Amino acid sequence: MSLRDTITRSFKHSRLEDVQALLTGTLFVALGVALFKQVGMLTGGTVGIAFLLHYASGLPFGALFFCINLPFYWLAYKRMGLPFTLKTITAVSLMAVLAEALPHWLQFAQLNPWFAAIAGGLLIGAGMLILFRHRASLGGLNVVVLYLQEKYGWRAGYVQAGLDLVILLCGLAFVPPDRIGLSIVGMLAINAALAINHRPGRYMAV
């Protein structure tokens, strides 16, 4: 057995640790999304696509987010395995529920848009990082990003940034330009957290 295998086995996450990570990671992301939504911002990934459809149609964000992710589970299973897929389905479902529940539990009397962009972005980035490190994601483009990192060594943060930029540009049809600008700030905060902290080989636990 190699030293890498020994270290990986020594730091393997328990089921309780995985459950805690799924709850914490999705809560962080849901809080960040709540900040973004409160000031009319967008973000990237399937969360951003759900935002676009929500602003365009008025349909519930949580239901849209859940449905958008359905086609990606097959890719997750084929490329990343059953445990990853089951954790991702759990995280997506939790996120869909929390996105609809948080506005009833948490309300903002006053919220500075710049604070929402930066703090919300860091919360989303931290939440995604927790999920990634426990072999889970929020589905959709996250699955593609993680696959590209594992297959080719491409850093998750940089790949995600390119995809997110395309989504934000599409948002110009539904969101005022100043909110797109704030959304870019939020996107930079998300991807800075990922690019700095999520590198291949840096974190050994699975």
Coordinates of C-alpha atoms in Angstrom, one line a residue:
M1 CA 0.0 0.0 0.0
S2 CA 1.4 3.4 -1.0
L3 CA 1.8 6.3 1.5
R4 CA -1.0 8.2 -0.4
D5 CA -3.4 5.2 0.1
T6 CA -2.5 5.0 3.8
I7 CA -3.1 8.7 4.3
T8 CA -6.4 8.6 2.3
R9 CA -7.7 5.6 4.3
S10 CA -6.6 7.3 7.6
F11 CA -8.6 10.4 6.8
K12 CA -11.7 8.8 5.2
H13 CA -14.9 10.6 6.3
S14 CA -17.4 8.7 8.4
R15 CA -21.1 8.7 7.5
L16 CA -21.8 11.1 10.4
E17 CA -19.2 13.5 9.1
D18 CA -20.7 13.3 5.6
V19 CA -24.2 14.0 7.0
Q20 CA -22.9 17.0 8.9
A21 CA -21.0 18.3 5.8
L22 CA -24.1 18.0 3.6
L23 CA -26.2 19.9 6.1
T24 CA -23.6 22.6 6.7
G25 CA -22.6 23.0 3.1
T26 CA -26.1 23.3 1.7
L27 CA -27.0 25.7 4.5
F28 CA -24.1 28.0 3.7
V29 CA -25.0 28.0 0.0
A30 CA -28.7 28.6 0.8
L31 CA -27.8 31.6 3.0
G32 CA -25.6 33.0 0.2
V33 CA -28.4 32.5 -2.3
A34 CA -30.8 34.3 0.1
L35 CA -28.5 37.3 0.2
F36 CA -28.2 37.3 -3.6
K37 CA -32.0 36.9 -4.1
Q38 CA -32.8 39.7 -1.6
V39 CA -30.9 42.3 -3.7
G40 CA -31.9 40.9 -7.1
M41 CA -28.6 39.3 -8.1
L42 CA -27.6 36.3 -10.1
T43 CA -24.9 33.7 -9.8
G44 CA -23.5 30.9 -11.9
G45 CA -24.1 27.1 -12.3
T46 CA -27.5 25.5 -12.0
V47 CA -28.2 28.0 -9.2
G48 CA -27.8 30.8 -11.7
I49 CA -29.9 29.1 -14.3
A50 CA -32.6 28.6 -11.7
F51 CA -32.3 32.3 -10.9
L52 CA -32.8 33.2 -14.6
L53 CA -35.9 31.1 -14.9
H54 CA -37.3 32.4 -11.6
Y55 CA -36.9 36.0 -12.6
A56 CA -38.3 35.3 -16.1
S57 CA -41.3 33.2 -15.0
G58 CA -41.9 33.9 -11.3
L59 CA -41.9 30.2 -10.6
P60 CA -40.5 29.0 -7.2
F61 CA -36.7 29.0 -7.2
G62 CA -36.4 25.8 -5.2
A63 CA -38.6 23.8 -7.6
L64 CA -36.7 25.1 -10.6
F65 CA -33.4 24.3 -9.1
F66 CA -34.4 20.8 -8.3
C67 CA -35.8 20.1 -11.8
I68 CA -32.9 21.6 -13.6
N69 CA -30.5 19.1 -11.9
L70 CA -32.5 16.0 -12.9
P71 CA -30.7 15.4 -16.2
F72 CA -27.2 15.7 -14.7
Y73 CA -27.6 12.7 -12.3
W74 CA -26.8 10.2 -15.0
L75 CA -23.5 11.9 -15.7
A76 CA -22.8 12.0 -12.0
Y77 CA -23.4 8.3 -11.7
K78 CA -21.4 7.3 -14.9
R79 CA -18.4 9.6 -14.2
M80 CA -18.3 10.0 -10.4
G81 CA -19.9 6.8 -9.0
L82 CA -23.0 6.0 -7.0
P83 CA -21.9 7.4 -3.6
F84 CA -21.1 10.8 -5.2
T85 CA -24.5 10.7 -7.0
L86 CA -26.5 9.9 -3.9
K87 CA -24.8 12.6 -1.9
T88 CA -25.4 15.1 -4.7
I89 CA -29.1 14.2 -4.9
T90 CA -29.3 14.7 -1.2
A91 CA -27.5 18.1 -1.3
V92 CA -29.7 19.3 -4.2
S93 CA -32.9 18.3 -2.4
L94 CA -31.8 20.0 0.8
M95 CA -30.8 23.1 -1.2
A96 CA -34.2 23.2 -2.9
V97 CA -36.0 22.9 0.5
L98 CA -33.8 25.5 2.2
A99 CA -34.1 28.0 -0.6
E100 CA -37.9 28.1 -0.1
A101 CA -37.8 27.8 3.7
L102 CA -35.2 30.5 4.6
P103 CA -37.3 33.5 3.5
H104 CA -39.8 32.4 6.2
W105 CA -37.1 32.0 8.8
L106 CA -34.8 34.9 8.0
Q107 CA -35.8 38.4 6.8
F108 CA -33.5 41.4 6.1
A109 CA -34.8 44.8 7.2
Q110 CA -31.7 46.4 5.6
L111 CA -29.1 44.8 3.3
N112 CA -26.2 46.6 1.6
P113 CA -25.9 45.2 -1.9
W114 CA -22.1 45.1 -1.8
F115 CA -22.2 43.2 1.4
A116 CA -24.7 40.8 -0.1
A117 CA -22.4 40.2 -3.1
I118 CA -19.2 39.6 -1.1
A119 CA -20.6 37.8 1.9
G120 CA -23.1 35.8 -0.2
G121 CA -20.3 34.8 -2.6
L122 CA -18.0 33.7 0.2
L123 CA -20.8 31.7 1.9
I124 CA -21.6 30.0 -1.4
G125 CA -18.0 29.3 -2.1
A126 CA -17.4 27.9 1.4
G127 CA -20.5 25.7 1.2
M128 CA -19.5 24.3 -2.2
L129 CA -16.0 23.6 -0.8
I130 CA -17.4 21.6 2.1
L131 CA -19.5 19.6 -0.3
F132 CA -16.6 19.0 -2.7
R133 CA -14.4 17.7 0.1
H134 CA -17.0 15.2 1.0
R135 CA -17.4 14.0 -2.5
A136 CA -20.7 15.8 -3.2
S137 CA -21.9 18.7 -5.2
L138 CA -24.9 20.8 -6.0
G139 CA -25.4 18.9 -9.3
G140 CA -25.5 20.3 -12.7
L141 CA -22.4 22.2 -13.8
N142 CA -20.7 21.3 -10.5
V143 CA -20.7 17.7 -11.7
V144 CA -19.1 18.7 -15.0
V145 CA -16.5 20.9 -13.2
L146 CA -15.5 18.2 -10.7
Y147 CA -15.3 15.6 -13.5
L148 CA -12.9 17.9 -15.5
Q149 CA -10.8 18.4 -12.4
E150 CA -10.5 14.7 -11.7
K151 CA -10.0 13.8 -15.3
Y152 CA -7.7 16.5 -16.5
G153 CA -6.5 18.4 -13.3
W154 CA -8.3 21.6 -14.3
R155 CA -8.9 23.7 -11.2
A156 CA -12.5 23.8 -10.3
G157 CA -12.6 27.5 -9.6
Y158 CA -11.3 28.6 -13.0
V159 CA -13.6 26.3 -14.9
Q160 CA -16.6 27.3 -12.9
A161 CA -15.7 31.0 -13.5
G162 CA -15.9 30.6 -17.3
L163 CA -19.2 28.9 -17.2
D164 CA -20.6 31.4 -14.7
L165 CA -19.7 34.3 -16.8
V166 CA -21.8 33.0 -19.7
I167 CA -24.8 32.6 -17.4
L168 CA -24.4 36.1 -16.1
L169 CA -24.2 37.6 -19.6
C170 CA -27.5 35.8 -20.4
G171 CA -28.9 37.5 -17.3
L172 CA -28.8 40.9 -19.0
A173 CA -32.1 40.1 -20.5
F174 CA -33.8 39.9 -17.1
V175 CA -31.6 41.7 -14.5
P176 CA -30.5 45.4 -14.5
P177 CA -26.9 46.0 -15.5
D178 CA -25.9 47.3 -12.0
R179 CA -27.1 44.0 -10.5
I180 CA -25.1 42.1 -13.1
G181 CA -22.1 44.1 -11.9
L182 CA -22.8 43.1 -8.4
S183 CA -23.3 39.5 -9.5
I184 CA -19.9 39.5 -11.1
V185 CA -18.4 40.6 -7.7
G186 CA -20.3 37.7 -6.1
M187 CA -19.1 35.3 -8.7
L188 CA -15.5 36.4 -8.1
A189 CA -15.9 35.8 -4.4
I190 CA -17.3 32.3 -5.0
N191 CA -14.6 31.3 -7.3
A192 CA -11.8 32.9 -5.3
A193 CA -12.8 30.7 -2.4
L194 CA -12.7 27.6 -4.7
A195 CA -9.6 28.5 -6.6
I196 CA -7.5 29.2 -3.5
N197 CA -8.8 26.3 -1.4
H198 CA -9.8 23.5 -3.8
R199 CA -6.7 22.2 -5.7
P200 CA -6.1 18.6 -6.8
G201 CA -4.1 16.7 -4.3
R202 CA -4.3 19.3 -1.5
Y203 CA -7.0 17.6 0.5
M204 CA -6.6 13.8 1.0
A205 CA -9.8 12.8 2.7
V206 CA -12.6 11.3 0.6

